[in-house]
């Protein structure tokens, strides 16, 4: 009887892509996949090692899975992902419960690692993080949404970021392989494709020095049945006029931009090795809104970077008041071993970081509410993702909200299938979420005005 394997995925959606690929390879080898670790003979923990809280969560999960070896039918515990790429020696020395390690450049060897671990070996495959995704297909999705990784790694060299240590430099996939993967997803029922990379806007630069994201989007435009394309992690310095024009004229690319700004103050940005100053970003945001008037702009911010003062925080508060971004994720700085920021002076106490981060969140809350209120009374397309039995409504998302990180819509009156994109009249808007009513009389073809 074949062994049962469970994959526990932590961290970002890029890790989920890797887990999907591992699932495909594991099934090809003849193992049986299960969603329940308690039923598995082998558990693979795909870890995140990006910030302290993610590392702690990864270690806690490994230890929780290790307890299954003592009390259940679990035979082998295998760990992969970013934590392994950075801390393989520590994991080997301090966690004897682990039966195998696989780095970010070797995860396609997961079937042989499972086999070796079941044979009581302790396989370790942690080479350079240089894997490319050209030849792997993964059209397995129960969701109407799929994430497609178009590049891996990053060349930007931000002083706070350990991604190059864990994932290597920028490596872009050929357009043809991305188009084929998207076609397979669409054929399996996927309606929304989220394009992801550590630096999406630099896609193609490593191939011949040119930015190829506009070319990729034009190729995806030809795929029949693909409804929405969403862009994640667009580095502001590489956001070209050509890309904005392609987005604005596309029938598929949603009016949503994820621009990780990190801060507004020029002194902090220079220390972070981020090229854009607040004045440049103001101009960029104004240009984006001229080209796409109804665009939703999301950013992420880091509070408590070494040397940050109250003056810098006030600058950021003023900046947020002026530009009125739609969605803002706020994080506190954490030391990442091997990054230049660790060696900087004037580190900010953790309690101060937390207080500043919460102040930014509270400042942004009414701004987001005001931006959301613009949709009240409008009929917009909403992708229906699940049924909430307690509330008695379906739950979906507008084009202006990304899966997992942004708000949702409670949709009344809808009795159709999950995964459909349907017209919904927004009746209420809150800090993050919406309430709406299914409006079958509205034609989706008329909803381009929502863009």
XYZ file of C-alpha atoms in Angstrom:
451
model
C 0.000 0.000 0.000
C 1.522 3.394 -0.979
C 2.611 5.765 1.760
C 0.488 8.847 2.444
C 2.244 12.229 2.225
C 1.051 15.574 3.612
C 2.601 18.942 2.724
C 2.293 21.725 5.294
C 2.927 25.086 3.612
C 3.949 28.202 5.528
C 4.665 31.742 4.364
C 3.809 33.430 1.102
C 2.036 32.286 -2.030
C 5.419 31.736 -3.701
C 5.906 28.879 -1.254
C 2.466 27.585 -2.209
C 3.615 27.393 -5.826
C 6.586 25.263 -4.755
C 4.278 23.041 -2.699
C 1.956 22.576 -5.678
C 4.909 21.464 -7.787
C 6.101 19.082 -5.075
C 2.581 17.644 -4.844
C 2.631 16.865 -8.550
C 6.042 15.185 -8.323
C 5.057 13.189 -5.242
C 1.926 11.842 -6.927
C 3.881 10.939 -10.041
C 6.154 8.779 -7.874
C 3.135 6.808 -6.683
C 2.598 8.269 -3.220
C -0.865 9.303 -2.029
C -1.403 12.928 -1.008
C -3.497 13.842 2.013
C -4.484 17.233 3.398
C -4.321 15.939 6.974
C -0.924 15.569 8.634
C -2.443 13.263 11.253
C -3.237 10.730 8.522
C 0.163 10.880 6.832
C 3.135 8.532 6.940
C 5.367 11.340 5.644
C 5.034 15.067 6.348
C 6.853 17.723 4.308
C 7.001 21.136 6.012
C 7.623 23.923 3.486
C 9.028 26.675 5.697
C 9.306 30.455 5.574
C 12.440 32.181 6.856
C 11.769 35.778 5.892
C 11.229 37.493 9.265
C 11.475 36.456 12.908
C 7.795 35.637 13.337
C 7.872 33.472 10.205
C 10.932 31.606 11.473
C 9.273 31.020 14.837
C 6.132 29.732 13.145
C 8.218 27.380 11.001
C 10.086 25.956 13.996
C 6.848 25.568 15.969
C 5.271 23.689 13.068
C 8.271 21.377 12.730
C 8.096 20.554 16.443
C 4.345 19.986 16.241
C 4.815 17.577 13.357
C 7.644 15.871 15.247
C 5.202 15.033 18.034
C 3.176 13.051 15.496
C 6.182 10.762 15.099
C 5.952 9.917 18.785
C 2.224 9.416 19.001
C 0.966 8.623 15.504
C 1.718 6.780 12.300
C 4.174 9.382 10.996
C 7.376 7.706 9.834
C 9.344 10.558 8.268
C 9.504 14.331 8.734
C 11.069 16.297 5.886
C 11.700 20.044 5.941
C 12.163 22.287 2.916
C 11.908 25.980 2.017
C 13.673 29.180 2.991
C 14.458 28.203 6.586
C 16.406 25.206 5.301
C 18.296 27.300 2.752
C 19.550 29.614 5.506
C 19.858 27.391 8.573
C 20.521 23.842 7.446
C 23.346 23.220 9.923
C 21.302 24.474 12.862
C 18.331 22.341 11.857
C 20.495 19.245 11.500
C 22.250 19.779 14.821
C 19.365 20.948 16.984
C 16.368 19.057 15.587
C 17.148 15.324 15.411
C 13.461 14.691 14.700
C 14.024 15.883 11.116
C 14.618 13.014 8.673
C 15.547 15.025 5.576
C 16.306 18.564 4.369
C 15.679 20.093 0.944
C 16.738 23.624 -0.067
C 14.921 26.087 -2.305
C 16.973 25.067 -5.329
C 16.450 21.327 -4.869
C 12.794 20.879 -3.951
C 12.137 18.996 -7.207
C 14.142 16.145 -5.657
C 11.451 15.674 -3.022
C 10.415 12.174 -4.240
C 13.925 10.772 -3.779
C 14.238 12.530 -0.422
C 11.023 10.857 0.745
C 12.262 7.485 -0.454
C 15.625 7.892 1.287
C 14.007 9.075 4.522
C 11.664 6.080 4.572
C 14.757 3.894 4.181
C 16.107 5.402 7.431
C 18.683 7.582 5.694
C 18.920 11.312 6.481
C 19.124 12.943 3.031
C 20.245 16.567 2.735
C 19.987 18.413 -0.582
C 20.774 22.103 -0.088
C 22.586 23.507 -3.105
C 22.609 27.030 -4.561
C 19.095 28.498 -4.943
C 19.162 28.503 -8.732
C 16.183 26.383 -9.774
C 14.121 27.455 -12.785
C 10.484 26.537 -13.386
C 10.371 26.093 -17.163
C 9.302 22.477 -17.430
C 6.940 21.874 -14.529
C 3.166 21.913 -14.856
C 0.769 22.141 -11.948
C -2.847 22.550 -13.116
C -4.182 21.266 -9.761
C -6.428 23.882 -8.189
C -9.710 23.513 -6.333
C -9.891 27.302 -6.198
C -10.914 29.695 -8.997
C -7.629 31.509 -8.314
C -4.095 30.343 -9.106
C -0.686 31.870 -8.429
C 1.877 31.627 -11.222
C 5.509 32.315 -10.451
C 7.073 34.039 -13.467
C 10.516 34.626 -11.955
C 12.553 33.648 -8.927
C 15.089 35.616 -6.920
C 15.956 39.303 -6.776
C 18.867 41.568 -7.768
C 17.822 44.757 -5.961
C 19.987 44.324 -2.868
C 17.813 46.095 -0.293
C 19.777 46.256 2.947
C 17.025 44.685 5.083
C 16.163 41.772 2.808
C 17.461 38.198 2.912
C 15.649 37.026 -0.224
C 18.833 36.903 -2.363
C 20.403 34.683 0.316
C 17.435 32.305 0.278
C 16.307 32.509 -3.346
C 19.295 33.809 -5.312
C 19.407 36.402 -8.067
C 16.693 37.140 -10.624
C 15.870 34.231 -12.928
C 12.974 34.734 -15.339
C 10.956 32.007 -17.018
C 10.402 32.049 -20.790
C 7.082 33.560 -21.807
C 6.046 30.392 -23.643
C 6.191 28.246 -20.495
C 4.186 30.778 -18.486
C 1.513 31.002 -21.178
C 1.254 27.209 -21.311
C 0.899 26.949 -17.533
C -1.823 29.604 -17.523
C -3.653 27.809 -20.352
C -3.680 24.621 -18.292
C -5.017 26.441 -15.259
C -7.789 28.055 -17.302
C -8.691 24.676 -18.799
C -9.071 23.337 -15.248
C -11.546 26.092 -14.331
C -9.325 28.856 -12.933
C -10.681 32.365 -13.573
C -8.057 34.574 -11.901
C -4.293 34.290 -12.375
C -2.033 36.114 -9.913
C 1.432 36.674 -11.355
C 4.070 36.599 -8.625
C 7.822 37.010 -8.228
C 10.088 38.666 -5.705
C 10.355 41.558 -8.199
C 7.667 41.217 -10.841
C 8.418 44.437 -12.711
C 12.000 43.324 -13.472
C 10.745 40.191 -15.224
C 12.928 39.434 -18.257
C 15.759 41.801 -17.354
C 18.129 38.881 -16.718
C 17.462 37.462 -20.189
C 18.612 40.264 -22.475
C 18.462 43.412 -20.359
C 14.912 44.376 -21.346
C 11.778 44.407 -19.187
C 9.368 41.843 -20.614
C 6.301 42.066 -18.381
C 4.294 44.084 -20.959
C 5.098 41.452 -23.591
C 3.967 38.684 -21.242
C 0.692 40.472 -20.492
C -0.019 40.888 -24.197
C 0.524 37.148 -24.643
C -1.843 36.322 -21.768
C -4.474 38.616 -23.291
C -4.990 36.034 -26.059
C -5.984 33.183 -23.715
C -9.693 32.485 -24.085
C -11.445 31.850 -20.778
C -8.925 33.761 -18.682
C -10.893 36.512 -16.944
C -8.597 38.287 -14.470
C -4.829 38.760 -14.297
C -3.427 40.318 -11.126
C 0.113 41.677 -10.667
C 1.931 41.336 -7.337
C 5.175 42.911 -6.058
C 5.913 45.575 -8.649
C 9.155 47.318 -7.731
C 8.417 51.055 -8.167
C 11.704 51.845 -9.904
C 10.905 49.509 -12.801
C 7.274 50.505 -13.339
C 7.357 51.778 -16.920
C 4.871 53.822 -18.931
C 4.571 50.886 -21.337
C 3.480 48.572 -18.521
C 0.904 51.067 -17.260
C -0.528 51.527 -20.761
C -0.789 47.756 -21.271
C -2.606 47.448 -17.948
C -4.961 50.326 -18.717
C -6.000 48.945 -22.113
C -6.184 45.278 -21.129
C -9.471 43.381 -20.937
C -7.968 40.987 -18.381
C -5.475 42.794 -16.136
C -7.348 44.066 -13.084
C -6.883 47.693 -11.950
C -4.727 46.788 -8.973
C -1.087 47.586 -8.253
C 0.983 46.144 -5.424
C 3.890 48.580 -4.934
C 6.100 47.793 -1.915
C 7.292 51.303 -0.992
C 8.625 50.362 2.514
C 8.880 54.001 3.681
C 8.595 57.613 2.522
C 11.516 59.452 4.117
C 14.522 59.862 1.766
C 17.085 59.220 4.521
C 15.431 55.927 5.488
C 14.997 54.914 1.849
C 18.671 55.589 1.168
C 19.633 53.438 4.166
C 17.344 50.713 2.872
C 18.973 51.036 -0.549
C 15.618 51.805 -2.109
C 15.977 54.209 -5.069
C 12.658 56.075 -4.887
C 12.189 59.167 -2.751
C 8.769 60.379 -1.645
C 8.629 63.057 -4.348
C 9.273 60.441 -7.037
C 6.620 58.160 -5.558
C 4.070 60.997 -5.410
C 4.643 61.637 -9.113
C 4.418 57.914 -9.858
C 1.135 57.509 -7.974
C -0.322 60.580 -9.683
C 0.670 59.186 -13.083
C -0.814 55.771 -12.287
C -4.119 57.373 -11.333
C -4.140 59.526 -14.464
C -3.753 56.437 -16.628
C -6.037 54.190 -14.521
C -8.406 56.490 -12.593
C -10.086 53.710 -10.589
C -6.966 51.734 -9.757
C -6.468 50.321 -6.258
C -2.898 50.740 -5.013
C -1.532 48.552 -2.252
C 1.806 48.963 -0.490
C 3.791 47.482 2.367
C 5.700 49.541 4.929
C 8.498 48.750 7.377
C 8.467 50.586 10.698
C 11.395 50.732 13.088
C 14.207 50.448 10.535
C 17.581 51.221 12.181
C 17.953 54.965 12.683
C 14.260 55.748 12.277
C 13.144 58.700 14.407
C 9.841 60.363 15.218
C 10.563 62.852 12.452
C 10.698 59.997 9.948
C 7.427 58.547 11.246
C 5.701 61.932 10.995
C 6.955 62.203 7.419
C 5.371 58.836 6.661
C 2.077 59.839 8.293
C 1.962 63.029 6.207
C 2.809 61.054 3.074
C -0.038 58.575 3.671
C -2.479 61.422 4.265
C -1.452 63.050 1.007
C -1.392 60.085 -1.388
C -4.336 58.145 0.136
C -3.346 54.605 -0.816
C -6.105 52.002 -0.925
C -4.436 49.142 0.948
C -1.456 49.260 3.317
C 0.309 46.371 5.021
C 2.476 47.396 7.989
C 5.388 45.365 9.367
C 8.075 45.965 11.954
C 11.733 45.685 11.017
C 13.532 42.542 12.148
C 17.234 41.740 11.875
C 17.943 39.242 9.114
C 21.245 37.456 9.518
C 23.671 38.221 6.691
C 22.004 41.457 5.562
C 23.731 44.878 5.682
C 21.009 46.397 7.881
C 22.074 44.219 10.812
C 25.325 46.189 11.020
C 23.658 49.609 11.019
C 23.677 51.773 14.134
C 20.750 53.106 16.178
C 18.499 50.067 16.239
C 14.972 50.848 17.422
C 13.609 49.029 20.511
C 10.934 46.442 19.708
C 8.275 48.158 21.815
C 8.833 51.397 19.902
C 8.611 49.567 16.571
C 5.287 48.020 17.573
C 3.872 51.340 18.756
C 4.860 53.067 15.517
C 3.436 50.278 13.381
C 0.120 50.406 15.222
C 0.022 54.195 14.844
C 0.433 53.830 11.088
C -2.314 51.185 10.939
C -4.742 53.371 12.851
C -3.866 56.375 10.692
C -4.476 54.404 7.494
C -7.746 52.794 8.622
C -10.059 55.776 7.848
C -8.176 56.424 4.602
C -8.902 52.896 3.416
C -12.522 53.265 4.537
C -12.884 56.454 2.467
C -11.347 54.807 -0.581
C -13.658 51.806 -0.183
C -16.714 54.056 0.163
C -16.277 55.131 -3.466
C -17.693 51.757 -4.517
C -20.966 52.102 -2.590
C -23.852 52.185 -5.049
C -21.740 50.812 -7.904
C -22.110 47.401 -9.516
C -18.757 45.662 -9.793
C -17.582 42.187 -10.792
C -16.983 39.907 -7.812
C -15.338 36.490 -7.863
C -17.309 34.097 -5.615
C -14.893 32.067 -3.501
C -16.818 30.360 -0.704
C -20.073 29.976 1.209
C -20.318 31.253 4.782
C -22.934 29.025 6.477
C -23.010 31.090 9.670
C -23.808 34.350 7.867
C -25.851 32.667 5.150
C -24.065 34.499 2.329
C -21.439 33.860 -0.286
C -18.034 35.513 0.112
C -16.115 36.984 -2.787
C -13.646 39.677 -3.847
C -13.704 42.698 -6.112
C -10.997 43.311 -8.733
C -9.553 45.807 -6.246
C -8.755 43.178 -3.617
C -6.123 40.456 -3.803
C -6.691 37.004 -2.314
C -5.630 36.412 1.298
C -4.311 39.914 2.031
C -7.154 42.294 1.151
C -10.849 42.688 1.906
C -13.833 40.571 0.889
C -17.464 41.078 -0.095
C -20.400 39.421 1.674
C -22.742 38.790 -1.269
C -26.462 38.444 -0.629
C -28.939 36.853 -3.024
C -26.496 34.663 -4.942
C -27.363 30.947 -5.269
C -25.041 29.917 -8.084
C -21.751 28.042 -8.238
C -18.483 28.896 -6.543
C -15.774 30.263 -8.793
C -18.022 32.449 -10.933
C -17.412 36.159 -11.522
C -20.759 37.898 -11.128
C -22.177 41.449 -10.942
C -22.658 42.680 -7.377
C -24.025 46.039 -6.250
C -22.001 47.309 -3.290
C -24.342 48.493 -0.531
C -21.953 49.016 2.385
C -18.204 49.611 2.716
C -16.115 49.324 5.856
C -12.445 49.656 6.814
C -11.512 46.574 4.814
C -14.597 44.628 3.719
C -17.814 45.203 1.781
C -21.435 44.086 1.699
C -23.210 43.728 -1.624
C -26.230 42.281 -3.396
C -26.083 39.988 -6.395
C -27.418 41.937 -9.402
C -28.161 39.450 -12.183
C -29.763 42.096 -14.388
C -26.401 43.852 -14.779
C -24.333 42.679 -17.722
C -20.707 41.886 -16.981
C -19.792 43.342 -20.343
C -21.014 46.706 -19.075
C -18.827 46.591 -16.014
C -15.674 47.879 -17.683
C -16.763 51.251 -16.302
C -15.805 49.834 -12.892
C -12.236 49.988 -14.122
